[in-house]
Coordinates of C-alpha atoms in Angstrom, one line a residue:
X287 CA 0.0 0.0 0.0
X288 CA 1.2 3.6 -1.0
X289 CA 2.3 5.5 2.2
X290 CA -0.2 8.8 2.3
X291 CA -0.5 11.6 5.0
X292 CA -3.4 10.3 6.5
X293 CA -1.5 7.0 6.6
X294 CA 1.0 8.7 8.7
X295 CA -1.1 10.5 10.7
X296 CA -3.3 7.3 11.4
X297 CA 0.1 5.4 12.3
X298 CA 1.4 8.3 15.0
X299 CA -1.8 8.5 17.0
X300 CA -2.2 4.7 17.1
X301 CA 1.1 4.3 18.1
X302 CA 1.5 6.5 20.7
X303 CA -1.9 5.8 21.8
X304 CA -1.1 2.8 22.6
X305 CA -3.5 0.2 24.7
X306 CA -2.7 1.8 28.5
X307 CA -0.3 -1.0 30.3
X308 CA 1.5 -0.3 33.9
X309 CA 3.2 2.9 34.8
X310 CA 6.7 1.3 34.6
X311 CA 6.0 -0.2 30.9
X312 CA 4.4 2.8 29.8
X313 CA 7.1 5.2 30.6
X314 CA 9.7 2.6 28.9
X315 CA 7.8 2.6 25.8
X316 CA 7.5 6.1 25.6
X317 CA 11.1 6.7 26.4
X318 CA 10.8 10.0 28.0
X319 CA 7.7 12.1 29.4
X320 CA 8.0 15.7 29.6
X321 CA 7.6 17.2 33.1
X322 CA 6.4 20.8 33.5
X323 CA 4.7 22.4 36.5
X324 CA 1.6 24.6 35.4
X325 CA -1.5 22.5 37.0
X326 CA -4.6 22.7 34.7
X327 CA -6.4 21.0 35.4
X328 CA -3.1 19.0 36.2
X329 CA 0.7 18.9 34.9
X330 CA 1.4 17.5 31.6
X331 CA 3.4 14.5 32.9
X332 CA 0.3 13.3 34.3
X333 CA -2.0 14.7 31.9
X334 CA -0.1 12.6 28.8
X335 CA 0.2 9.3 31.3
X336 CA -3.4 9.3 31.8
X337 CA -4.0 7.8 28.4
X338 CA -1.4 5.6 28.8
X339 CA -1.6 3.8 31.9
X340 CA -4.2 1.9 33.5
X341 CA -6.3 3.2 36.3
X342 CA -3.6 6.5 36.3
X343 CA -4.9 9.7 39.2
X344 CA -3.0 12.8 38.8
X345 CA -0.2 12.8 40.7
X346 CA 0.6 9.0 40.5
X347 CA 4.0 9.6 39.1
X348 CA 4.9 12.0 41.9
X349 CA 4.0 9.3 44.5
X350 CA 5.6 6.6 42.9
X351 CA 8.4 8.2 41.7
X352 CA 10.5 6.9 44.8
X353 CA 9.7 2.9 43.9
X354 CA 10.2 3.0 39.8
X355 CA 13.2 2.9 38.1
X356 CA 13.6 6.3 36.6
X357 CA 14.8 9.7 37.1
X358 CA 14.4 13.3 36.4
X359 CA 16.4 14.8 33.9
X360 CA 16.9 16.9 31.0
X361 CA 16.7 14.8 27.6
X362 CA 16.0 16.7 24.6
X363 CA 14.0 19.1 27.7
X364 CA 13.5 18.2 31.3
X365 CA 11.3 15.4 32.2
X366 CA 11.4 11.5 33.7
X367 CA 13.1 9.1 31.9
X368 CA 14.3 5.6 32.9
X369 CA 17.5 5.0 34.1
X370 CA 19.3 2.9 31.3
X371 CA 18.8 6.1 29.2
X372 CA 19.6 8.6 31.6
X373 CA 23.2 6.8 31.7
X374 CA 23.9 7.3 28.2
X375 CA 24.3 11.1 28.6
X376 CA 26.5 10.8 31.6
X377 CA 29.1 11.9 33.1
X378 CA 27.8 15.2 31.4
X379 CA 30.6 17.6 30.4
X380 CA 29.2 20.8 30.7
X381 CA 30.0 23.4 28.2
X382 CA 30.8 26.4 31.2
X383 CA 33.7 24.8 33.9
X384 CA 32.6 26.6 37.2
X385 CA 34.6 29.6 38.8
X386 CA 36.7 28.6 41.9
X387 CA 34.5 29.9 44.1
X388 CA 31.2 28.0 42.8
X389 CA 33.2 25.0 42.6
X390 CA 33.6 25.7 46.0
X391 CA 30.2 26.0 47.2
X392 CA 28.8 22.7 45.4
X393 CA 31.4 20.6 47.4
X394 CA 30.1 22.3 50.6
X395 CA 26.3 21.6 49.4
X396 CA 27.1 18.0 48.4
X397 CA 28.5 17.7 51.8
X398 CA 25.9 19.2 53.3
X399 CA 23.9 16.7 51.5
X400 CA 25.9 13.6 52.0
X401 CA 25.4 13.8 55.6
X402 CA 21.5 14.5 55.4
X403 CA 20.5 11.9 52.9
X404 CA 17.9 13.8 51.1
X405 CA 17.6 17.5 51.4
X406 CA 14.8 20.3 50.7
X407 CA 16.0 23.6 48.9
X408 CA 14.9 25.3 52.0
X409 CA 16.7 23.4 53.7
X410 CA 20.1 24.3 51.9
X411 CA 18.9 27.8 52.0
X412 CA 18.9 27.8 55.5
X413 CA 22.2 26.7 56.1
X414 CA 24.4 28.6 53.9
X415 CA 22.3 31.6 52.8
X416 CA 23.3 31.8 49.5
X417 CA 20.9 34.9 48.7
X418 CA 19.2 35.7 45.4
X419 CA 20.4 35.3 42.0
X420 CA 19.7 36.4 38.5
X421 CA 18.2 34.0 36.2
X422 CA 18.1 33.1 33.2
X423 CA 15.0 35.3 32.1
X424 CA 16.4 38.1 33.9
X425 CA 14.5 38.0 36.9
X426 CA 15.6 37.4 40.8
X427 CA 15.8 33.6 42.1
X428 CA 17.1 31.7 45.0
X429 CA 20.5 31.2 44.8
X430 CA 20.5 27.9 46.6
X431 CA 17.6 26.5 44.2
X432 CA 20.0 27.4 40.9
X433 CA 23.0 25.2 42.5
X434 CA 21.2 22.7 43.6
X435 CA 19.2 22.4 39.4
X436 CA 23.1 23.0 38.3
X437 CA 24.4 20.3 40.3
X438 CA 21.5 17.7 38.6
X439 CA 22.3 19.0 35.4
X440 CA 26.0 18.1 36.2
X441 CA 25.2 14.7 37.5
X442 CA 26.8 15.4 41.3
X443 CA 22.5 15.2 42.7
X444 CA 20.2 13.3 41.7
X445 CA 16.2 14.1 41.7
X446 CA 15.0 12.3 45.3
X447 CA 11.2 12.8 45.0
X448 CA 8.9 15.3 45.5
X449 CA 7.3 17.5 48.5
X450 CA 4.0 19.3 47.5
X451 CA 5.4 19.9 43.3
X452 CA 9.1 20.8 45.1
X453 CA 12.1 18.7 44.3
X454 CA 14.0 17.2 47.0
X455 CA 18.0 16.1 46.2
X456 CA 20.0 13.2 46.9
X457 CA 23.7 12.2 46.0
X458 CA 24.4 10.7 43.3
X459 CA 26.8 8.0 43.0
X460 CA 30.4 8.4 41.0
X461 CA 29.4 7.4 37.3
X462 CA 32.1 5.2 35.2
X463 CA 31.9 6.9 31.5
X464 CA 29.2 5.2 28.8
X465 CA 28.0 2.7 31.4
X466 CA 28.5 -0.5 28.8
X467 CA 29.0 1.5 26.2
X468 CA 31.7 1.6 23.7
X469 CA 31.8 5.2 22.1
X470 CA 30.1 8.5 22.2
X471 CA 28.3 7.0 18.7
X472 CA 26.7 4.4 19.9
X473 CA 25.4 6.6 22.7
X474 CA 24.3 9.2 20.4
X475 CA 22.6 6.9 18.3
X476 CA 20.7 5.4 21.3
X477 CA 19.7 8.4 22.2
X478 CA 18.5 9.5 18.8
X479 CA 16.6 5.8 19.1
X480 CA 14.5 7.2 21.8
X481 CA 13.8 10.7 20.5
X482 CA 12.2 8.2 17.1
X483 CA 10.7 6.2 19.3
X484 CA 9.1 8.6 21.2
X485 CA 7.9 11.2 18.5
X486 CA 7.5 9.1 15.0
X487 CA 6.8 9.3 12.2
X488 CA 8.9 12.5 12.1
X489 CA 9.7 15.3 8.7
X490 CA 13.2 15.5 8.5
X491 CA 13.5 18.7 9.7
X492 CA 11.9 18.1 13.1
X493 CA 14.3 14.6 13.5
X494 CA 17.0 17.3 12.7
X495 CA 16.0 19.8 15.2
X496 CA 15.2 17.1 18.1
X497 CA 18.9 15.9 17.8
X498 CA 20.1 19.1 17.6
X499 CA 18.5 19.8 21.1
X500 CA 20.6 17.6 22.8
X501 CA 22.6 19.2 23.5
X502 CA 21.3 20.0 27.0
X503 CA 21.3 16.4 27.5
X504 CA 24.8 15.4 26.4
X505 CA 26.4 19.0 25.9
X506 CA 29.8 16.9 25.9
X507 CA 28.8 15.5 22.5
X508 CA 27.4 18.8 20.8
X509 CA 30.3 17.8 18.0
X510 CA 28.7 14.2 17.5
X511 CA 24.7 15.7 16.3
X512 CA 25.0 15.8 12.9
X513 CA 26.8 12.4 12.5
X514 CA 24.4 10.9 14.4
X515 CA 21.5 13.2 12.1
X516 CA 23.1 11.1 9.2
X517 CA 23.5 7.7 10.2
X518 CA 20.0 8.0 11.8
X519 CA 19.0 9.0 8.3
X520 CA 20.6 5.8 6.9
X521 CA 19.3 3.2 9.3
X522 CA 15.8 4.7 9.7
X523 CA 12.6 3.7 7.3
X524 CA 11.6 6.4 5.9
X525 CA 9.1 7.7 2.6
X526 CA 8.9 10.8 0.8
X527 CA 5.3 12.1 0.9
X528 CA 4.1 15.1 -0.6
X529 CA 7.5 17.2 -0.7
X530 CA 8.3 16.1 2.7
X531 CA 11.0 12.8 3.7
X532 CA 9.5 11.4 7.0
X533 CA 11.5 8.9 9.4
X534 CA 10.0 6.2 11.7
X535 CA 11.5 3.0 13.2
X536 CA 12.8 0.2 10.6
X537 CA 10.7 -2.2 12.1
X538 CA 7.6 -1.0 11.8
X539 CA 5.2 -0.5 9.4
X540 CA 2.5 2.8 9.0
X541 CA 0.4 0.7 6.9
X542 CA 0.1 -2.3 9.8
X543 CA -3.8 -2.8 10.4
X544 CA -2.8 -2.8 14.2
X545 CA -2.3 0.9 13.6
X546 CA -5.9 2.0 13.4
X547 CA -7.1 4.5 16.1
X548 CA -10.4 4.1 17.7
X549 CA -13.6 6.4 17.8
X550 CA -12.6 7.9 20.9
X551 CA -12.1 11.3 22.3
X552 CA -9.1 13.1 24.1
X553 CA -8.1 16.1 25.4
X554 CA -4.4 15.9 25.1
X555 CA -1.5 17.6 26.8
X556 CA 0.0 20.5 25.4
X557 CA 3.2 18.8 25.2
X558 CA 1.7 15.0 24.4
X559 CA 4.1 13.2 21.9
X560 CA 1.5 13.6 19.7
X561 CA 1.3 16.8 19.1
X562 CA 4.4 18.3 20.2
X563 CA 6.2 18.7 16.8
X564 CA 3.9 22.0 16.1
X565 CA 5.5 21.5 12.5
X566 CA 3.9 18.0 12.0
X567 CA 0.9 19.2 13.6
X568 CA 0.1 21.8 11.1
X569 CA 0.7 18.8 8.2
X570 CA -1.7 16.4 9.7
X571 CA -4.6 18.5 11.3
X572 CA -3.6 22.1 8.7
X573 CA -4.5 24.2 11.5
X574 CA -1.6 25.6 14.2
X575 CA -1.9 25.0 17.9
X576 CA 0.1 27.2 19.9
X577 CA 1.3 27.0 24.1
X578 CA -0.4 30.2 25.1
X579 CA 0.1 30.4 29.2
X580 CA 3.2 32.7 28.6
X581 CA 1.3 35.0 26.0
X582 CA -0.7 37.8 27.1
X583 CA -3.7 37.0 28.4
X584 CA -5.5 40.0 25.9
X585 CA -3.3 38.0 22.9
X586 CA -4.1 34.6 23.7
X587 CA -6.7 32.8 20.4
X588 CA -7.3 29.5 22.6
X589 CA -6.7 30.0 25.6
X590 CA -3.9 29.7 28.9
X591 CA -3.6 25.8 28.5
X592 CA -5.7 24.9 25.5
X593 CA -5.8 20.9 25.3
X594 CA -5.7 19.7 22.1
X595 CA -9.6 18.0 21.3
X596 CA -8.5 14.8 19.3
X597 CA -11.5 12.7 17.7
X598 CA -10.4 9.5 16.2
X599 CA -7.5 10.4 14.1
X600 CA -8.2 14.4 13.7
X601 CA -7.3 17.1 16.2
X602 CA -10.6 18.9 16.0
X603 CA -10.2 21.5 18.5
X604 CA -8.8 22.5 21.6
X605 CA -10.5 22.6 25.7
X606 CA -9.8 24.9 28.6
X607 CA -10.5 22.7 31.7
X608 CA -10.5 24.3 35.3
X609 CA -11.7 22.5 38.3
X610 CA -13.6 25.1 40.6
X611 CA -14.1 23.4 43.6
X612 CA -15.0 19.7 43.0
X613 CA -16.9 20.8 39.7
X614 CA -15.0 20.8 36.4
X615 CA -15.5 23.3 34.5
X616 CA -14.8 22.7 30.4
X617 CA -14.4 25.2 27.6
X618 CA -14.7 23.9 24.1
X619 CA -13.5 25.1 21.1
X620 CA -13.3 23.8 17.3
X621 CA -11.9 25.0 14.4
X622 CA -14.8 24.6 12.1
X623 CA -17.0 26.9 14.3
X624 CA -18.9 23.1 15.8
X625 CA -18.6 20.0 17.2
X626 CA -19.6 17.1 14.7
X627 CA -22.9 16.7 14.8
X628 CA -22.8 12.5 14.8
X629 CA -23.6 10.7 17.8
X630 CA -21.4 8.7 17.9
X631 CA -18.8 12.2 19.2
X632 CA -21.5 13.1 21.7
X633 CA -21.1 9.8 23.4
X634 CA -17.3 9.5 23.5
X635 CA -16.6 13.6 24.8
X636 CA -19.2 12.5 27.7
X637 CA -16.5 9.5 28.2
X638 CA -13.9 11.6 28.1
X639 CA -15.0 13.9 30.8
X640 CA -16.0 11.1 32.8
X641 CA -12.6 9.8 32.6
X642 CA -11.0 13.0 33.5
X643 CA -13.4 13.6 36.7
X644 CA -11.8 9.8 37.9
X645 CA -8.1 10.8 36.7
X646 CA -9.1 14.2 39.3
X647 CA -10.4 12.4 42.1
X648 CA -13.3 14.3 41.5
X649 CA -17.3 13.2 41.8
X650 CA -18.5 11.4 39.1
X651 CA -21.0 13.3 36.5

């Protein structure tokens, strides 16, 4: 069968929609789950797990962080990922060495840490009063808190858990380079293995730009992305459809019958594998979804945190969802003007809600 667009787009919401399994297997199959901490109606780790695993409540992953075997990290961005792939992109090497006097205060904190076990930021901040800090986007920040995120970055902490959203910091253990490893290429390509497994089918140009952004994961191989780009190119499957090459695992196949998506409805995470390439977005659904929360509120066209509406295989529209007490409060939008006028949508949005008052905790309907 000749490899379409809608064949594609059929294949990438069937395969990451896959049939929900355990917390532990779903996270290994999706490689990496982006982490960020605007709740609304709950963070996007959670809200993109939901479809995923079986009988998932917000805030699962934050409880059973402690018990799987995964961390927090940054990847191509900052979110949990298991272990065995963490280890690829460590020891990091970053691309700043620290000034004598920083270098200083991380060996106190990782003291300081060493002897506590597991430590709050408040905690640190207590005891060494490292003040207020610029950050990156120019504001004020504790000073503590920005050692602490630079010490995980550098692999010297690890992510502990979680108290109320806030990270709590551990130790981490010396790491041997490469773990079993050979070369920097073969833990490149693994990498680039996850990023495809993660995010396929993908346009050349997004694969491109996803390796190119790890460079905040393994900044000690910023010389090694466009090799890797290359041989991923080589050893990938991949069609040219309609002025565009797209890339996807070798062994599978888009035109599998297994990759059929159901009539169901979901409200997605902003930053759900599938839809998080905005570029493929606008070639499957021709419409462009943007992340609004850091526009304007008088500029915004969807919404703060506009979930995209997906029916089936189309991303219809988008929902604002707010929980006002123990009602939920929802705020549809579509982007021709309605909502399909078949039943058979009706039905399934009702199911949808349903399932998002259980994933809530909140009183059913």
């Amino acid at each position: 069968m000749p490899i379409t667009l809608d064949t594609l787009r059929r294949y990438a919401v069937a395969r990451s929609l896959f049939t929900p399994t355990t917390l532990a297997r779903a996270i290994e199959r999706l490689g990496f789950v982006q982490a960020d901490p605007i709740r609304a109606p709950a963070r996007a780790q959670d809200l993109t797990l939901r479809h995923r695993v079986k009988g998932y409540h917000a805030g699962d992953l934050e409880r059973r962080y402690a018990r799987l075997d995964i961390e927090e990290d940054f990847f191509v961005n900052y979110g949990f990922l298991p272990r065995t792939t963490q280890a690829l992109m460590h020891p990091r090497t970053p691309t700043l060495a620290w000034p004598k006097a920083r270098l200083a205060q991380a060996h106190a904190v990782l003291d300081f840490v060493r002897a506590h076990g597991v430590v709050h930021p408040r905690e640190v901040d207590a005891h060494f009063a490292h003040g207020a800090a610029r950050n990156w986007f120019g504001g004020s920040s504790n000073a503590s808190t920005q050692l602490l995120d630079d010490m995980h970055h550098r692999g010297l902490l690890r992510i502990a858990g979680r108290m109320s959203g806030v990270r709590t910091y551990a130790a981490c253990e010396p790491r041997e380079p490469l773990g079993p490893l050979a070369d920097p290429a073969q833990a490149m390509d693994a990498l680039v293995d996850v990023i495809v497994g993660k995010y396929a089918p993908l346009p050349e140009r997004s694969l491109g730009e996803l390796i190119s952004h790890l460079r905040g994961g393994a900044p000690q191989w910023a010389d090694q992305r466009q090799a890797a780009f290359q041989r991923a190119k080589l050893r990938l499957a991949k069609s040219r459809v309609d002025g565009v090459t797209w890339y996807w695992p070798a062994d599978e196949s888009p035109t599998s019958r297994r990759y059929a998506p159901g009539a169901v409805v979901r409200l997605l995470a902003p930053f759900d594998p599938v839809v998080w390439d905005r570029r493929r977005f606008e070639l499957f659904w021709g419409w462009a979804y943007r992340f609004e929360a850091y526009t304007p509120a008088a500029k915004r066209v969807r919404g703060y945190y506009a979930l995209p509406l997906l029916w089936r295989d189309q991303v219809i529209g988008w929902g604002n969802v707010t929980v006002r007490g123990e009602r939920l409060e929802v705020d549809l939008g579509y982007v021709a003007g309605t909502a399909p006028g078949e039943a058979a949508f009706g039905q399934a949005l009702a199911d949808e809600l349903a399932r998002l008052h259980t994933f809530l905790a909140l009183p059913a309907i």
